[in-house]
Coordinates of N, CA and C in Angstrom, one line a residue:
M16 N 105.9 82.9 120.2 CA 105.7 82.6 121.6 C 106.4 81.4 122.0
P17 N 107.0 81.3 123.1 CA 107.7 80.1 123.5 C 106.6 79.0 123.8
E18 N 107.1 77.7 123.6 CA 106.2 76.6 123.7 C 106.0 76.2 125.2
T19 N 106.9 76.8 126.1 CA 106.8 76.5 127.5 C 107.2 77.8 128.2
T20 N 106.8 77.9 129.5 CA 107.3 79.0 130.3 C 108.2 78.5 131.4
D21 N 108.5 77.2 131.5 CA 109.3 76.5 132.5 C 110.7 76.3 132.0
P22 N 111.6 77.2 132.4 CA 113.0 77.1 132.0 C 113.7 75.8 132.4
D23 N 113.2 75.2 133.4 CA 113.9 74.0 134.0 C 113.4 72.7 133.5
N24 N 112.4 72.7 132.6 CA 111.8 71.5 132.1 C 111.4 71.6 130.6
M25 N 112.4 71.9 129.8 CA 112.2 72.1 128.4 C 112.6 70.9 127.5
T26 N 111.8 70.5 126.5 CA 112.2 69.5 125.6 C 113.3 70.1 124.7
E27 N 113.9 69.3 123.9 CA 114.9 69.8 122.9 C 114.2 70.7 121.9
E28 N 113.0 70.4 121.4 CA 112.3 71.3 120.5 C 112.0 72.7 121.2
E29 N 111.6 72.6 122.4 CA 111.4 73.9 123.1 C 112.7 74.7 123.3
E30 N 113.7 74.0 123.6 CA 115.0 74.7 123.7 C 115.5 75.3 122.4
N31 N 115.1 74.7 121.3 CA 115.5 75.2 120.0 C 114.7 76.5 119.6
S32 N 113.5 76.7 120.1 CA 112.7 77.8 119.7 C 112.5 78.9 120.8
A33 N 113.3 78.7 121.9 CA 113.2 79.7 122.9 C 114.6 80.0 123.5
V34 N 114.7 81.1 124.2 CA 115.8 81.5 125.0 C 115.4 81.7 126.4
V35 N 116.3 81.6 127.3 CA 116.0 81.9 128.7 C 116.9 83.0 129.1
I36 N 116.3 84.2 129.4 CA 117.0 85.4 129.8 C 116.5 85.8 131.2
D37 N 117.4 85.8 132.1 CA 117.1 86.1 133.5 C 116.0 85.3 134.1
G38 N 116.0 84.0 133.7 CA 115.0 83.0 134.2 C 113.7 83.0 133.5
E39 N 113.5 84.0 132.5 CA 112.3 84.0 131.8 C 112.4 83.4 130.4
V40 N 111.5 82.6 130.0 CA 111.5 81.9 128.7 C 110.8 82.8 127.7
L41 N 111.6 83.1 126.6 CA 111.1 84.0 125.6 C 111.2 83.2 124.2
G42 N 110.3 83.4 123.3 CA 110.4 82.9 122.0 C 111.6 83.6 121.3
N43 N 112.3 82.9 120.4 CA 113.4 83.4 119.7 C 113.2 84.8 119.1
T44 N 112.1 84.8 118.3 CA 111.8 86.1 117.6 C 111.3 87.1 118.6
Q45 N 110.6 86.7 119.6 CA 110.2 87.6 120.6 C 111.4 88.3 121.3
Y46 N 112.4 87.5 121.6 CA 113.6 88.1 122.2 C 114.3 89.1 121.3
V47 N 114.4 88.8 120.0 CA 115.0 89.7 119.1 C 114.2 91.0 119.1
A48 N 112.9 90.9 119.0 CA 112.0 92.1 119.0 C 112.2 92.9 120.3
Y49 N 112.3 92.2 121.5 CA 112.6 93.0 122.7 C 113.9 93.7 122.7
V50 N 114.9 93.1 122.1 CA 116.2 93.8 122.0 C 116.1 95.0 121.1
I51 N 115.3 94.9 120.0 CA 115.1 96.0 119.1 C 114.3 97.1 119.8
Q52 N 113.3 96.7 120.5 CA 112.5 97.7 121.3 C 113.3 98.5 122.3
E53 N 114.1 97.7 123.0 CA 115.0 98.3 124.1 C 116.0 99.3 123.5
N54 N 116.4 99.1 122.3 CA 117.5 99.9 121.7 C 117.0 100.9 120.7
T55 N 115.7 101.0 120.5 CA 115.1 102.0 119.6 C 114.0 102.8 120.2
G56 N 113.4 102.2 121.3 CA 112.2 102.9 121.8 C 111.0 102.5 121.0
A57 N 111.0 101.5 120.2 CA 109.9 101.2 119.3 C 108.7 100.6 120.2
D58 N 107.5 100.7 119.6 CA 106.4 100.0 120.2 C 106.5 98.5 119.7
I59 N 105.8 97.6 120.4 CA 105.7 96.2 120.0 C 104.3 95.9 119.8
F60 N 104.0 95.2 118.7 CA 102.7 94.6 118.4 C 102.9 93.2 118.0
R61 N 102.2 92.3 118.7 CA 102.4 90.9 118.4 C 101.3 90.4 117.4
I62 N 101.8 89.8 116.4 CA 100.9 89.3 115.3 C 100.5 87.9 115.7
E63 N 99.3 87.7 116.3 CA 98.9 86.4 116.8 C 97.6 86.1 116.2
P64 N 97.3 84.8 115.9 CA 96.1 84.4 115.3 C 94.9 84.3 116.4
V65 N 93.7 84.5 115.9 CA 92.5 84.3 116.7 C 92.5 83.0 117.4
T66 N 92.8 81.9 116.6 CA 93.0 80.6 117.2 C 94.5 80.4 117.5
P67 N 94.9 80.4 118.8 CA 96.3 80.4 119.1 C 97.0 79.2 118.5
Y68 N 98.2 79.4 118.1 CA 99.0 78.3 117.6 C 99.2 77.3 118.7
P69 N 99.3 76.0 118.4 CA 99.5 75.0 119.4 C 100.9 75.2 120.0
T70 N 101.1 74.8 121.3 CA 102.4 74.9 121.9 C 103.2 73.6 121.7
D71 N 102.5 72.5 121.4 CA 103.3 71.3 121.1 C 104.0 71.4 119.8
H72 N 105.3 71.2 119.8 CA 106.2 71.4 118.7 C 105.7 70.7 117.4
E73 N 105.5 69.4 117.6 CA 105.2 68.5 116.4 C 103.8 69.0 115.8
T74 N 102.9 69.3 116.7 CA 101.6 69.7 116.2 C 101.7 71.1 115.5
L75 N 102.6 72.0 116.0 CA 102.8 73.3 115.4 C 103.5 73.1 114.0
V76 N 104.5 72.3 113.9 CA 105.1 72.0 112.7 C 104.2 71.5 111.6
N77 N 103.3 70.6 112.0 CA 102.3 70.0 111.1 C 101.3 71.1 110.7
L78 N 100.9 71.9 111.6 CA 99.9 73.0 111.3 C 100.6 74.0 110.3
A79 N 101.8 74.3 110.6 CA 102.5 75.3 109.7 C 102.6 74.7 108.3
A80 N 102.9 73.5 108.2 CA 103.0 72.8 106.8 C 101.6 72.8 106.1
D81 N 100.6 72.5 106.9 CA 99.2 72.5 106.3 C 98.8 73.9 105.9
E82 N 99.1 74.9 106.7 CA 98.8 76.3 106.4 C 99.5 76.7 105.1
K83 N 100.8 76.4 105.0 CA 101.5 76.8 103.8 C 101.0 76.1 102.6
S84 N 100.7 74.8 102.7 CA 100.2 74.1 101.5 C 98.8 74.6 101.1
D85 N 98.0 75.0 102.0 CA 96.7 75.5 101.8 C 96.7 77.0 101.4
N86 N 97.8 77.7 101.5 CA 97.9 79.1 101.3 C 97.0 79.9 102.2
A87 N 96.9 79.4 103.5 CA 96.0 79.9 104.5 C 96.3 81.3 104.8
R88 N 95.2 82.0 105.3 CA 95.4 83.3 105.9 C 94.7 83.3 107.2
P89 N 95.4 82.9 108.3 CA 94.8 82.9 109.6 C 94.4 84.3 110.0
E90 N 93.2 84.3 110.7 CA 92.7 85.6 111.2 C 93.6 86.1 112.3
I91 N 93.9 87.4 112.3 CA 94.7 88.1 113.3 C 93.8 88.5 114.5
A92 N 94.3 88.2 115.7 CA 93.5 88.4 116.9 C 93.3 89.9 117.2
A93 N 94.4 90.7 117.0 CA 94.3 92.1 117.3 C 94.8 92.9 116.2
H94 N 94.5 94.2 116.2 CA 94.8 95.1 115.0 C 95.5 96.3 115.5
V95 N 96.3 96.9 114.6 CA 97.0 98.1 114.9 C 96.0 99.2 114.4
D96 N 95.6 100.0 115.4 CA 94.6 101.0 115.1 C 95.2 102.3 114.5
N97 N 96.4 102.5 114.8 CA 97.1 103.7 114.4 C 98.3 103.5 113.4
M98 N 98.1 102.6 112.5 CA 99.3 102.3 111.6 C 99.8 103.5 110.9
E99 N 98.9 104.5 110.6 CA 99.3 105.7 109.9 C 100.3 106.5 110.6
E100 N 100.4 106.3 111.9 CA 101.4 107.1 112.8 C 102.8 106.5 112.7
Y101 N 103.0 105.4 112.0 CA 104.3 104.8 112.0 C 104.9 105.0 110.6
D102 N 106.2 105.4 110.6 CA 106.9 105.6 109.3 C 107.8 104.4 109.1
T103 N 108.3 103.8 110.1 CA 109.2 102.6 110.1 C 108.6 101.5 110.9
I104 N 108.6 100.3 110.2 CA 108.0 99.2 110.9 C 109.1 98.0 110.8
F105 N 109.5 97.6 112.0 CA 110.3 96.4 112.1 C 109.4 95.2 112.0
I106 N 109.6 94.3 111.1 CA 108.7 93.1 111.0 C 109.5 91.9 111.3
G107 N 109.1 91.1 112.3 CA 109.9 90.0 112.8 C 109.0 88.7 112.7
Y108 N 109.7 87.6 112.3 CA 109.0 86.3 112.2 C 110.0 85.2 112.2
P109 N 109.6 84.0 112.6 CA 110.4 82.8 112.4 C 110.3 82.3 111.0
N110 N 111.3 81.6 110.5 CA 111.3 81.0 109.2 C 110.6 79.6 109.5
W111 N 109.4 79.4 108.8 CA 108.7 78.2 108.9 C 108.7 77.6 107.5
W112 N 109.2 76.4 107.3 CA 109.2 75.8 106.0 C 109.7 76.6 104.9
G113 N 110.8 77.4 105.1 CA 111.4 78.2 104.1 C 110.6 79.4 103.7
D114 N 109.8 79.9 104.6 CA 108.9 81.0 104.4 C 108.5 81.7 105.7
M115 N 107.7 82.8 105.5 CA 107.2 83.4 106.7 C 106.0 82.5 107.2
P116 N 105.6 82.6 108.4 CA 104.3 81.9 108.8 C 103.2 82.6 108.0
M117 N 102.2 81.8 107.7 CA 101.1 82.3 106.9 C 100.4 83.5 107.6
I118 N 100.4 83.6 108.9 CA 99.8 84.8 109.5 C 100.5 86.1 109.1
M119 N 101.7 86.0 108.7 CA 102.4 87.2 108.2 C 101.7 87.7 106.9
Y120 N 101.3 86.7 106.1 CA 100.6 87.1 104.9 C 99.3 87.8 105.2
S121 N 98.6 87.3 106.2 CA 97.4 87.9 106.7 C 97.7 89.4 107.1
F122 N 98.8 89.6 107.8 CA 99.2 90.9 108.2 C 99.4 91.8 107.0
F123 N 100.1 91.4 106.0 CA 100.4 92.2 104.8 C 99.2 92.4 104.0
D124 N 98.2 91.4 104.0 CA 97.0 91.6 103.3 C 96.1 92.7 104.0
E125 N 96.2 92.8 105.3 CA 95.4 93.7 106.1 C 95.9 95.1 106.0
Y126 N 97.2 95.3 106.0 CA 97.7 96.7 106.0 C 98.4 97.1 104.7
D127 N 98.1 98.3 104.3 CA 98.7 99.0 103.2 C 99.9 99.8 103.8
L128 N 101.1 99.3 103.6 CA 102.3 99.9 104.2 C 103.0 100.9 103.2
S129 N 102.2 101.3 102.2 CA 102.8 102.3 101.2 C 103.4 103.5 101.9
G130 N 104.6 103.8 101.4 CA 105.3 105.0 102.0 C 106.1 104.8 103.2
K131 N 105.9 103.6 103.8 CA 106.6 103.2 105.0 C 107.9 102.5 104.7
T132 N 108.8 102.5 105.7 CA 110.0 101.7 105.6 C 109.8 100.4 106.4
I133 N 110.0 99.3 105.8 CA 109.9 98.0 106.5 C 111.3 97.4 106.7
V134 N 111.5 97.1 107.9 CA 112.9 96.5 108.3 C 112.6 95.1 108.8
P135 N 112.9 94.1 108.0 CA 112.7 92.7 108.4 C 113.7 92.1 109.3
F136 N 113.3 91.2 110.2 CA 114.2 90.4 111.0 C 113.6 89.1 111.2
N137 N 114.4 88.0 111.3 CA 113.9 86.7 111.5 C 114.8 85.8 112.3
T138 N 114.2 84.7 112.7 CA 115.0 83.7 113.4 C 114.7 82.4 112.6
H139 N 115.7 81.5 112.6 CA 115.6 80.3 111.8 C 116.4 79.2 112.3
G140 N 116.2 78.0 111.8 CA 116.9 76.8 112.1 C 118.0 76.5 111.1
G141 N 118.3 77.4 110.2 CA 119.4 77.1 109.3 C 119.0 77.7 107.9
S142 N 117.8 78.3 107.7 CA 117.4 78.7 106.4 C 117.5 80.2 106.1
G143 N 117.9 81.0 107.2 CA 118.0 82.4 107.0 C 116.7 83.0 106.6
F144 N 116.8 84.0 105.6 CA 115.5 84.6 105.2 C 114.8 83.8 104.1
S145 N 115.5 82.9 103.4 CA 114.8 82.1 102.4 C 114.0 82.9 101.4
G146 N 114.5 84.1 101.0 CA 113.8 84.9 100.0 C 112.6 85.7 100.5
T147 N 112.4 85.7 101.8 CA 111.2 86.3 102.4 C 111.3 87.9 102.3
I148 N 112.5 88.4 102.2 CA 112.5 89.9 102.1 C 112.0 90.3 100.7
S149 N 112.3 89.5 99.7 CA 111.7 89.7 98.3 C 110.2 89.6 98.3
T150 N 109.8 88.6 99.1 CA 108.3 88.3 99.2 C 107.6 89.6 99.8
I151 N 108.2 90.1 100.9 CA 107.6 91.3 101.5 C 107.6 92.4 100.6
A152 N 108.7 92.6 99.8 CA 108.7 93.7 98.8 C 107.6 93.5 97.7
E153 N 107.3 92.3 97.4 CA 106.2 92.0 96.4 C 104.9 92.3 97.0
L154 N 104.7 91.9 98.3 CA 103.4 92.1 99.0 C 103.2 93.6 99.3
E155 N 104.3 94.4 99.5 CA 104.1 95.8 99.8 C 105.0 96.6 98.8
P156 N 104.5 96.6 97.5 CA 105.4 97.3 96.5 C 105.6 98.8 96.6
D157 N 104.7 99.4 97.4 CA 104.9 100.9 97.5 C 105.6 101.3 98.9
A158 N 106.1 100.3 99.5 CA 106.9 100.5 100.7 C 108.4 100.4 100.4
E159 N 109.2 101.0 101.2 CA 110.6 100.8 101.1 C 111.0 99.6 102.0
V160 N 111.4 98.5 101.4 CA 111.8 97.3 102.2 C 113.3 97.3 102.3
N161 N 113.8 97.4 103.5 CA 115.2 97.4 103.8 C 115.7 95.9 103.5
T162 N 116.6 95.8 102.6 CA 117.1 94.5 102.2 C 118.2 94.0 103.1
D163 N 118.6 94.9 104.1 CA 119.7 94.5 105.0 C 119.0 94.1 106.4
G164 N 118.2 93.1 106.3 CA 117.5 92.7 107.5 C 118.4 91.9 108.4
F165 N 117.9 91.6 109.6 CA 118.7 90.9 110.6 C 118.2 89.4 110.7
T166 N 119.0 88.5 110.5 CA 118.6 87.1 110.6 C 119.6 86.4 111.5
V167 N 119.0 85.5 112.4 CA 119.9 84.8 113.3 C 119.4 83.4 113.5
S168 N 120.3 82.5 113.6 CA 120.0 81.1 113.8 C 119.5 80.9 115.2
R169 N 118.5 79.9 115.4 CA 118.0 79.6 116.7 C 119.2 79.3 117.7
D170 N 120.3 78.7 117.1 CA 121.4 78.3 118.0 C 122.2 79.5 118.5
N171 N 122.0 80.7 117.9 CA 122.8 81.9 118.3 C 121.9 83.0 118.9
V172 N 120.6 82.8 119.0 CA 119.8 83.9 119.5 C 120.2 84.4 120.9
E173 N 120.4 83.5 121.8 CA 120.7 83.9 123.2 C 121.9 84.8 123.3
D174 N 122.9 84.7 122.3 CA 124.1 85.6 122.4 C 124.0 86.7 121.3
A175 N 122.9 86.9 120.7 CA 122.8 87.8 119.6 C 122.7 89.3 119.9
E176 N 122.5 89.6 121.2 CA 122.2 91.0 121.5 C 123.2 92.0 120.9
P177 N 124.5 91.8 121.1 CA 125.5 92.7 120.5 C 125.4 92.8 119.0
D178 N 125.1 91.7 118.3 CA 124.9 91.8 116.9 C 123.7 92.5 116.5
I179 N 122.6 92.4 117.2 CA 121.4 93.1 117.0 C 121.6 94.6 117.1
I180 N 122.3 95.0 118.2 CA 122.6 96.4 118.5 C 123.5 97.0 117.4
S181 N 124.5 96.2 117.0 CA 125.4 96.7 115.9 C 124.6 96.8 114.6
W182 N 123.7 95.9 114.3 CA 122.9 96.0 113.1 C 122.0 97.3 113.1
L183 N 121.4 97.5 114.3 CA 120.5 98.7 114.4 C 121.4 100.0 114.2
D184 N 122.5 100.0 114.8 CA 123.4 101.1 114.7 C 123.8 101.4 113.2
S185 N 124.1 100.3 112.5 CA 124.6 100.4 111.1 C 123.4 100.9 110.2
L186 N 122.2 100.7 110.7 CA 121.1 101.2 109.9 C 120.6 102.6 110.4
G187 N 121.3 103.1 111.4 CA 120.9 104.4 112.0 C 119.7 104.4 112.9
Y188 N 119.4 103.3 113.4 CA 118.2 103.2 114.3 C 118.6 103.0 115.8
G189 N 119.8 102.9 116.1 CA 120.3 102.7 117.5 C 120.0 104.0 118.3
K190 N 119.9 103.8 119.6 CA 119.7 105.0 120.5 C 120.9 105.8 120.5

């Protein structure tokens, strides 16, 4: 989620983690998910904690570091009731401290994605996937994890739509 909804009054940290599309502020990963949805017809499910993450950047960074060091499993606010109906799942997340946010571990703990295809994508500040695709494969050993995920720097998200579409087409998921 973006740290602000005001496109005209963003701090540098807010500008780093959000894009403004047609006057609307979207989180970087949220924007990539929307482009995927738009070009595949996929459903979107937001993995959000019961206790919302803080919108203040420094507070969020500190919380992310604490969650990682504690190996936390934040409780997920909502649940996918019909996971069995999906064969392919695009999993998107920002890179936090060289890893997925800990709530992603909560998600993988909650769902058995055996027999499904998992297609990872992420946004980052310079770290790319940082081995998270391998981590997903370890967490979901009976799923097919696509190792050709899409990763984009926060500096390039706003202009990434053609690259996202090309990536989807190369995997056979484009419309």
